[in-house]
Short mmCIF file of C-alpha atoms in Angstrom, two decimals:
data_model
loop_
_atom_site.label_atom_id
_atom_site.label_comp_id
_atom_site.label_asym_id
_atom_site.label_seq_id
_atom_site.Cartn_x
_atom_site.Cartn_y
_atom_site.Cartn_z
CA MET H 25 138.54 94.95 120.47
CA GLY H 26 135.76 97.07 120.32
CA THR H 27 132.63 97.59 122.61
CA GLN H 28 130.16 94.53 122.62
CA ALA H 29 126.79 95.29 121.33
CA ALA H 30 125.02 94.00 124.53
CA PHE H 31 125.76 97.19 126.09
CA ALA H 32 124.23 99.26 123.37
CA GLN H 33 120.47 99.90 124.21
CA GLY H 34 119.86 102.90 121.91
CA PRO H 35 120.68 103.54 118.32
CA VAL H 36 124.42 103.59 117.47
CA SER H 37 125.81 105.68 114.69
CA ASN H 38 128.45 104.52 112.41
CA VAL H 39 129.40 108.06 111.40
CA ASP H 40 132.13 108.32 114.06
CA ARG H 41 132.75 104.57 114.63
CA ASP H 42 132.85 101.25 112.81
CA ILE H 43 129.96 98.81 113.49
CA VAL H 44 131.20 95.27 113.07
CA PHE H 45 129.09 92.14 112.76
CA LYS H 46 131.40 89.31 113.84
CA SER H 47 131.26 85.67 112.73
CA VAL H 48 127.89 86.18 110.98
CA ASN H 49 126.40 84.18 108.12
CA VAL H 50 125.83 86.61 105.24
CA ILE H 51 123.04 86.14 102.73
CA PRO H 52 124.23 88.59 100.03
CA MET H 53 121.20 88.07 97.80
CA ASP H 54 122.97 88.69 94.43
CA ARG H 55 123.03 84.85 94.36
CA GLU H 56 121.45 82.14 96.34
CA THR H 57 124.12 81.29 98.96
CA VAL H 58 125.20 81.77 102.58
CA LEU H 59 128.72 83.15 103.35
CA LYS H 60 129.49 81.49 106.63
CA GLY H 61 131.41 83.06 109.58
CA GLN H 62 132.09 86.55 107.93
CA THR H 63 133.14 89.75 109.67
CA VAL H 64 131.19 92.62 108.04
CA VAL H 65 132.34 96.30 108.74
CA VAL H 66 130.01 99.17 108.16
CA ARG H 67 131.13 102.79 108.38
CA ASN H 68 129.19 106.01 107.52
CA GLY H 69 126.15 104.28 106.00
CA LYS H 70 128.10 101.92 103.73
CA ILE H 71 129.50 98.41 103.87
CA VAL H 72 133.24 98.78 104.05
CA SER H 73 134.39 95.07 104.01
CA ILE H 74 133.21 91.60 104.18
CA GLY H 75 135.72 88.84 104.81
CA SER H 76 136.63 85.83 107.22
CA SER H 77 139.20 88.06 109.17
CA THR H 78 138.88 91.70 108.77
CA LYS H 79 140.78 94.07 111.05
CA THR H 80 138.51 96.44 113.29
CA SER H 81 139.20 99.82 114.76
CA ALA H 82 139.68 100.20 118.50
CA ASN H 83 136.48 102.03 119.13
CA ALA H 84 134.35 99.92 116.95
CA LEU H 85 131.01 98.52 118.23
CA VAL H 86 131.27 94.81 117.77
CA VAL H 87 128.06 92.82 117.41
CA ASP H 88 128.55 89.30 118.23
CA ALA H 89 126.53 87.62 115.44
CA LYS H 90 127.80 83.94 115.71
CA GLY H 91 125.11 81.79 114.36
CA LYS H 92 122.95 84.68 113.08
CA TYR H 93 122.19 85.67 109.41
CA LEU H 94 122.66 89.09 107.91
CA VAL H 95 120.45 90.02 104.97
CA PRO H 96 119.72 93.25 103.02
CA GLY H 97 116.81 95.34 104.53
CA TRP H 98 113.47 94.80 102.84
CA SER H 99 111.46 97.23 100.82
CA GLU H 100 107.60 97.47 101.23
CA MET H 101 106.45 98.94 97.91
CA HIS H 102 102.73 99.26 98.81
CA ALA H 103 102.89 101.04 102.18
CA HIS H 104 100.41 103.53 103.54
CA VAL H 105 101.45 106.27 105.95
CA PRO H 106 98.50 108.38 107.32
CA ALA H 107 97.80 111.33 104.93
CA ILE H 108 97.23 113.67 107.77
CA ASP H 109 98.83 116.87 109.16
CA ASP H 110 100.02 115.16 112.35
CA PHE H 111 103.50 113.70 112.36
CA GLY H 112 102.84 111.76 115.44
CA PRO H 113 100.79 108.84 113.89
CA MET H 114 103.09 108.94 110.76
CA LYS H 115 106.17 108.34 112.91
CA ASP H 116 104.47 105.35 114.68
CA VAL H 117 103.81 103.75 111.35
CA LEU H 118 107.56 104.30 110.26
CA THR H 119 108.56 102.64 113.44
CA LEU H 120 106.39 99.67 112.69
CA TYR H 121 107.98 99.28 109.37
CA LEU H 122 111.54 99.68 110.73
CA ALA H 123 111.15 97.27 113.70
CA ASN H 124 110.19 94.64 111.00
CA GLY H 125 113.28 95.11 109.12
CA ILE H 126 111.73 97.27 106.37
CA THR H 127 114.33 99.88 105.42
CA THR H 128 112.65 101.38 102.22
CA ILE H 129 108.87 102.08 101.70
CA ARG H 130 106.79 103.53 98.88
CA GLY H 131 104.03 105.37 100.54
CA MET H 132 100.92 104.84 98.15
CA LEU H 133 98.63 107.89 99.15
CA GLY H 134 100.42 110.97 100.07
CA ASN H 135 99.74 114.69 100.64
CA ALA H 136 102.04 117.62 101.10
CA LYS H 137 103.13 116.51 104.67
CA HIS H 138 104.61 113.45 103.23
CA LEU H 139 107.02 115.53 101.22
CA GLU H 140 107.99 117.21 104.52
CA LEU H 141 108.35 113.74 106.10
CA ARG H 142 110.59 112.49 103.36
CA GLU H 143 112.90 115.53 103.94
CA LYS H 144 112.86 114.76 107.75
CA VAL H 145 113.85 111.14 107.15
CA ARG H 146 116.55 112.06 104.74
CA SER H 147 118.19 114.60 107.07
CA GLY H 148 117.95 112.17 110.00
CA GLU H 149 115.52 114.32 112.05
CA VAL H 150 112.88 111.48 111.82
CA LEU H 151 114.15 107.85 112.27
CA GLY H 152 112.40 105.93 109.50
CA PRO H 153 112.94 103.87 106.44
CA ASN H 154 114.10 105.42 103.07
CA PHE H 155 110.82 107.09 102.00
CA TYR H 156 109.38 107.50 98.53
CA THR H 157 105.90 108.93 98.20
CA THR H 158 103.04 109.35 95.80
CA GLY H 159 100.77 112.48 95.82
CA PRO H 160 97.04 112.73 96.42
CA ALA H 161 95.24 110.07 94.28
CA PHE H 162 93.84 110.13 90.68
CA SER H 163 90.27 108.74 90.85
CA GLY H 164 86.76 109.04 89.73
CA GLN H 165 86.30 111.68 92.52
CA THR H 166 89.27 113.83 91.80
CA VAL H 167 89.51 113.74 87.94
CA LYS H 168 86.28 114.66 86.47
CA THR H 169 87.54 115.88 83.14
CA ALA H 170 90.69 114.90 80.82
CA ALA H 171 91.89 118.46 81.43
CA ARG H 172 92.00 118.20 85.20
CA GLY H 173 93.93 114.86 84.96
CA ILE H 174 96.67 116.47 82.94
CA GLU H 175 96.69 119.38 85.35
CA MET H 176 96.99 117.11 88.37
CA VAL H 177 100.08 115.33 86.88
CA LYS H 178 101.81 118.66 86.19
CA GLU H 179 100.98 119.85 89.78
CA GLU H 180 102.37 116.70 91.51
CA LYS H 181 105.55 116.56 89.24
CA ALA H 182 106.17 120.14 90.22
CA ALA H 183 105.57 119.49 93.89
CA GLY H 184 108.07 116.85 93.78
CA TYR H 185 106.20 113.62 94.52
CA ASP H 186 108.05 110.39 93.39
CA TYR H 187 104.93 108.69 91.70
CA LEU H 188 101.38 109.16 90.80
CA LYS H 189 98.82 107.07 92.70
CA LEU H 190 95.98 105.70 90.49
CA LEU H 191 92.74 104.68 92.27
CA PRO H 192 89.58 103.20 90.54
CA GLY H 193 87.17 105.31 88.67
CA LEU H 194 89.26 106.77 85.80
CA THR H 195 87.55 106.40 82.37
CA LYS H 196 88.62 106.09 78.69
CA GLU H 197 88.28 109.87 78.45
CA THR H 198 90.37 110.84 81.61
CA PHE H 199 93.00 108.23 81.50
CA PRO H 200 94.91 108.91 78.31
CA GLY H 201 95.82 112.43 79.21
CA ILE H 202 97.11 111.31 82.43
CA ALA H 203 99.16 108.55 80.92
CA ARG H 204 100.59 110.74 78.25
CA THR H 205 101.61 113.65 80.65
CA SER H 206 103.09 111.13 83.05
CA LYS H 207 105.28 109.76 80.33
CA GLU H 208 106.22 113.41 78.99
CA LEU H 209 107.20 114.62 82.57
CA GLY H 210 109.02 111.36 83.64
CA ILE H 211 106.75 110.65 86.69
CA GLY H 212 105.63 107.02 86.92
CA MET H 213 101.88 105.92 87.34
CA VAL H 214 101.51 103.18 90.06
CA GLY H 215 98.56 101.44 91.81
CA HIS H 216 95.14 100.44 90.52
CA VAL H 217 93.81 99.76 87.03
CA SER H 218 90.44 101.31 86.61
CA PHE H 219 87.78 98.97 85.41
CA ALA H 220 86.82 101.09 82.44
CA VAL H 221 90.52 101.47 81.41
CA GLY H 222 91.38 97.81 81.71
CA VAL H 223 94.86 96.11 82.07
CA TRP H 224 95.66 96.07 78.40
CA ALA H 225 95.36 99.84 78.15
CA ALA H 226 97.29 100.16 81.46
CA ILE H 227 100.13 97.88 79.87
CA ASP H 228 100.09 99.85 76.70
CA ALA H 229 100.43 103.20 78.64
CA GLY H 230 103.52 101.83 80.37
CA TYR H 231 102.55 101.80 84.16
CA SER H 232 105.45 101.87 86.38
CA SER H 233 104.04 99.40 88.59
CA ILE H 234 100.52 97.64 88.51
CA ASP H 235 99.50 96.79 92.23
CA HIS H 236 97.13 94.34 93.60
CA LEU H 237 97.24 92.27 90.28
CA ASP H 238 94.40 94.74 89.48
CA GLY H 239 92.73 94.09 86.18
CA PHE H 240 94.41 90.78 85.86
CA VAL H 241 91.48 88.44 86.68
CA GLU H 242 89.19 90.51 84.49
CA ALA H 243 91.63 90.10 81.66
CA ILE H 244 91.47 86.25 81.73
CA VAL H 245 87.70 85.87 82.43
CA PRO H 246 85.78 85.45 79.15
CA GLY H 247 82.86 87.83 78.69
CA THR H 248 84.11 90.39 81.29
CA ASP H 249 83.50 93.27 78.73
CA THR H 250 79.69 92.38 78.97
CA LEU H 251 79.77 92.91 82.85
CA ALA H 252 79.22 96.03 84.96
CA GLU H 253 82.04 96.76 87.41
CA GLN H 254 79.97 95.96 90.55
CA GLU H 255 79.26 92.50 89.02
CA THR H 256 82.89 91.61 88.96
CA GLY H 257 83.70 92.42 92.52
CA LEU H 258 86.89 93.97 94.00
CA PHE H 259 89.90 92.59 92.01
CA GLY H 260 87.50 90.15 90.24
CA THR H 261 86.52 88.33 93.41
CA TRP H 262 83.01 87.36 91.99
CA ILE H 263 84.29 86.20 88.67
CA ALA H 264 87.59 84.53 89.18
CA TYR H 265 86.18 81.15 89.40
CA ALA H 266 85.53 81.41 85.60
CA ALA H 267 89.11 82.26 84.64
CA ASP H 268 90.50 80.88 81.53
CA THR H 269 94.09 80.01 82.49
CA THR H 270 95.14 79.56 78.85
CA ARG H 271 94.95 83.44 78.71
CA ILE H 272 97.67 83.94 81.30
CA PRO H 273 100.76 83.59 78.97
CA LYS H 274 99.45 86.57 76.78
CA LEU H 275 99.18 88.68 79.93
CA ILE H 276 102.53 87.84 81.25
CA LYS H 277 104.06 88.60 77.96
CA GLY H 278 102.55 91.90 77.75
CA LEU H 279 103.73 92.94 81.07
CA LYS H 280 107.20 91.65 80.36
CA ASP H 281 107.50 93.23 76.96
CA LYS H 282 106.77 96.71 78.62
CA ASN H 283 109.02 95.97 81.70
CA ILE H 284 105.98 96.62 84.05
CA ARG H 285 106.58 95.73 87.61
CA VAL H 286 103.97 93.94 89.74
CA VAL H 287 103.21 94.42 93.38
CA PRO H 288 100.77 91.56 94.30
CA THR H 289 99.49 92.62 97.63
CA GLN H 290 98.49 89.07 98.03
CA ALA H 291 97.99 89.51 101.81
CA ILE H 292 94.77 91.50 100.90
CA ALA H 293 93.41 88.41 99.00
CA GLU H 294 94.61 85.74 101.54
CA ARG H 295 93.29 87.54 104.48
CA TRP H 296 90.31 89.98 103.64
CA LEU H 297 88.98 88.15 100.51
CA SER H 298 89.73 84.66 101.52
CA PRO H 299 86.94 82.32 102.86
CA GLN H 300 88.26 82.53 106.42
CA PRO H 301 85.86 84.04 108.89
CA ALA H 302 86.78 87.23 110.74
CA SER H 303 87.25 85.29 113.90
CA ALA H 304 90.37 83.50 112.37
CA TYR H 305 92.23 86.92 112.54
CA GLU H 306 90.98 88.78 115.73
CA ASN H 307 93.57 87.52 118.08
CA ALA H 308 96.79 88.31 115.99
CA PRO H 309 99.34 89.59 118.38
CA GLU H 310 100.30 92.53 116.12
CA TRP H 311 96.76 94.00 116.57
CA LYS H 312 97.95 95.55 119.79
CA TYR H 313 99.49 98.37 117.59
CA MET H 314 96.07 99.32 115.96
CA THR H 315 93.37 101.32 117.53
CA SER H 316 90.02 99.61 118.54
CA ASP H 317 88.18 101.58 115.96
CA GLU H 318 90.63 100.18 113.30
CA LYS H 319 90.20 96.64 114.44
CA LYS H 320 86.45 97.05 114.57
CA ASN H 321 86.44 98.60 110.94
CA TRP H 322 88.58 95.71 109.69
CA LEU H 323 86.63 93.05 111.21
CA ASN H 324 83.32 94.59 109.87
CA ALA H 325 85.01 94.76 106.39
CA LYS H 326 85.89 91.05 106.64
CA SER H 327 82.43 90.16 108.03
CA SER H 328 80.57 92.06 105.19
CA TYR H 329 82.74 90.15 102.48
CA VAL H 330 81.87 86.69 103.85
CA ASN H 331 78.33 87.68 104.41
CA ASN H 332 77.81 89.17 101.09
CA PRO H 333 74.95 87.39 99.04
CA LYS H 334 77.40 86.94 96.18
CA PHE H 335 79.99 85.24 98.52
CA ASN H 336 80.75 81.53 97.95
CA LYS H 337 83.37 79.51 99.84
CA GLU H 338 84.43 77.49 96.77
CA ARG H 339 84.62 80.66 94.63
CA ALA H 340 86.63 82.68 97.18
CA GLU H 341 89.06 79.72 97.22
CA ALA H 342 89.21 79.83 93.38
CA PHE H 343 89.86 83.55 93.67
CA VAL H 344 92.84 83.16 95.92
CA ALA H 345 94.09 80.15 93.76
CA ILE H 346 93.97 82.01 90.48
CA ARG H 347 95.92 84.88 92.09
CA ARG H 348 98.67 82.45 93.23
CA LYS H 349 98.76 81.15 89.57
CA LEU H 350 99.21 84.68 88.28
CA ILE H 351 101.85 85.37 90.73
CA LEU H 352 103.89 82.33 89.97
CA ALA H 353 103.43 82.93 86.14
CA CYS H 354 104.88 86.40 86.62
CA GLN H 355 107.90 84.90 88.44
CA LYS H 356 108.34 82.18 85.70
CA GLY H 357 107.78 84.66 82.85
CA GLY H 358 110.40 87.14 83.95
CA VAL H 359 108.01 89.86 85.11
CA GLN H 360 109.61 91.53 88.05
CA LEU H 361 107.68 91.21 91.39
CA MET H 362 108.03 93.73 94.14
CA LEU H 363 107.08 93.15 97.79
CA GLY H 364 104.12 94.94 99.01
CA CYS H 365 101.20 94.27 101.15
CA ASP H 366 98.88 97.22 101.35
CA ALA H 367 99.04 98.14 105.22
CA PRO H 368 97.36 99.43 107.19
CA GLN H 369 94.60 98.04 105.34
CA VAL H 370 92.05 95.27 106.26
CA LEU H 371 93.63 92.89 108.57
CA ASN H 372 97.12 94.05 107.58
CA VAL H 373 99.35 95.79 110.19
CA PRO H 374 102.19 97.71 108.81
CA GLY H 375 105.51 95.79 108.87
CA PHE H 376 104.08 92.64 110.30
CA ALA H 377 101.90 92.02 107.12
CA THR H 378 105.07 92.33 105.07
CA HIS H 379 106.20 89.02 106.66
CA HIS H 380 102.76 87.43 105.85
CA GLU H 381 103.15 88.68 102.29
CA LEU H 382 106.58 86.98 101.89
CA LYS H 383 104.85 83.70 103.10
CA TYR H 384 101.97 84.03 100.67
CA LEU H 385 104.55 84.45 97.89
CA VAL H 386 106.16 81.31 98.90
CA ASP H 387 102.71 79.58 99.15
CA ALA H 388 102.22 80.63 95.47
CA GLY H 389 105.24 78.73 94.43
CA LEU H 390 108.28 81.13 94.92
CA THR H 391 111.26 79.70 96.65
CA PRO H 392 112.18 81.76 99.77
CA TYR H 393 115.09 83.31 97.80
CA GLU H 394 112.86 84.34 95.05
CA ALA H 395 110.43 85.82 97.58
CA LEU H 396 113.26 87.58 99.28
CA LYS H 397 114.31 88.99 95.91
CA THR H 398 110.82 90.80 95.61
CA GLY H 399 111.89 93.10 98.50
CA THR H 400 115.50 93.55 97.83
CA VAL H 401 117.31 93.03 94.34
CA ASN H 402 114.17 93.57 92.30
CA VAL H 403 113.42 96.93 94.07
CA ALA H 404 117.14 98.17 93.68
CA SER H 405 116.73 97.48 90.06
CA TYR H 406 113.32 99.39 90.01
CA LEU H 407 114.66 102.40 91.77
CA ASN H 408 117.88 102.25 89.92
CA LYS H 409 119.75 102.28 93.15
CA THR H 410 122.75 100.32 91.98
CA ASN H 411 124.49 100.14 95.42
CA SER H 412 121.47 98.63 97.33
CA GLY H 413 119.48 95.44 97.54
CA SER H 414 122.53 93.24 98.18
CA ILE H 415 125.34 93.00 100.70
CA LYS H 416 128.53 93.92 99.01
CA ALA H 417 131.60 96.14 99.88
CA GLY H 418 130.50 99.70 98.79
CA TYR H 419 126.79 99.21 99.17
CA VAL H 420 124.54 101.00 101.60
CA SER H 421 124.36 99.54 105.06
CA ASP H 422 120.49 99.01 105.08
CA LEU H 423 120.63 95.51 106.86
CA VAL H 424 118.66 93.13 108.97
CA LEU H 425 120.34 90.69 111.60
CA LEU H 426 118.17 87.51 111.92
CA ALA H 427 118.38 84.59 114.48
CA ALA H 428 117.61 82.03 111.76
CA ASN H 429 118.09 81.38 108.12
CA PRO H 430 115.17 82.70 105.97
CA LEU H 431 116.35 80.68 103.02
CA GLU H 432 115.36 77.43 104.81
CA ASN H 433 112.05 78.76 106.14
CA ILE H 434 110.60 82.16 105.05
CA GLY H 435 109.12 82.50 108.46
CA ASN H 436 112.59 83.15 109.78
CA THR H 437 112.22 86.75 108.48
CA LYS H 438 110.47 87.39 111.78
CA THR H 439 113.49 86.50 113.90
CA ILE H 440 114.86 90.02 114.01
CA GLU H 441 117.73 90.76 116.28
CA GLY H 442 118.47 94.22 115.01
CA VAL H 443 118.23 96.55 112.11
CA MET H 444 120.75 98.78 110.43
CA ILE H 445 119.22 101.68 108.52
CA GLY H 446 121.94 103.82 106.93
CA THR H 447 124.28 105.12 109.57
CA LYS H 448 122.29 103.78 112.55
CA TRP H 449 122.24 100.36 114.22
CA LEU H 450 119.05 99.53 116.14
CA PRO H 451 119.38 96.65 118.46
CA LYS H 452 116.34 94.41 119.37
CA SER H 453 116.26 96.03 122.79
CA PHE H 454 115.85 99.49 121.41
CA LEU H 455 113.19 98.26 118.68
CA ASP H 456 111.21 96.51 121.39
CA SER H 457 111.12 99.48 123.58
CA GLU H 458 109.94 101.83 120.56
CA LEU H 459 107.23 99.17 119.74
CA LYS H 460 106.09 99.13 123.36
CA LYS H 461 105.51 102.90 123.13
CA ILE H 462 103.04 102.60 120.42
CA GLU H 463 101.01 99.74 121.85
CA LYS H 464 97.26 100.91 121.93
#
């Protein structure tokens, strides 16, 4: 019999020894089921076997997982890692993600340091989730001419970024060249839909993923084309109450036909852009990982929204409600949703906010299983990683051990007992000690 996990305080590698989850309930995610009382053996970053009685090697680390649940690690597809030159704060953010069971992230505003960080994570020098990164953003500030937009696409492709991050401010003059060159060079556009471009042009251009449901509200509100951008508000906050829901099916069909993925970041709407006052969020336990300046800025952003002369409680509720309708319509219409919450961003702490996002997806009408798919199976399909997103023999061992069943209650994703990232098992004791180090 191998060593019991209780004695393992730090990370344990499965390069030299098997790690065995004994008597565990497996949620494989390729179908909605629980495989009870399984023994799961992982070795050298892969799941070797799953069964009711699997033989284990003599020096194996045995994790007594009776009554616990093993799920694939989650992906956070709208993450932010500080775009600075100091690896310290970057590593802290990676810790917040990992400690919350997130084993893959897509960084949505990168710089050259992120390319270095990606290599350090891949080599094992830095402990963190699988890391994909965009480059510096395409926006009204960075792209003043069509020629500059084309040049930036070429520069970022040559530098080795995984995706192009689009921010607001692109125009009918600057966007087409970016879209055409991105397609030619095979590097996907992700992120915002600029107001002057609109969601239909974004769909026609074949965005890799549209994030925030950006442009969706504007597409279903009659007469938006007669309004200036500042009249519509962020993501259509000021006009959502006038949405014509009969326009939703056409939008969903457009997204589905072009196989465009959607990352809702509903946590931004349900928290920052909801009718709730700032005081509703200021005592959240996860705030201890953010600096006092970040907290202050977030509370100020929330207060300035609810104190805006255009703010109206009923209309704010209508904004959240129409976004929920759009999310559910995507799910029902076969548009692939991917998990992402935009953190660190107003009221969203990295890692912790992803669990809020899962709950908001369920609040929108998804089942817990469908919500969990957005961060597992759907992302594996998007990244074309045919050996991830599910628990099967031969698949990568990016796993989370939970104390309770998330299919019964999505809130159970927070009951993390340990995280397996590739070749490393990180027990709860280690994760807790790492989190303690980064408390502010």
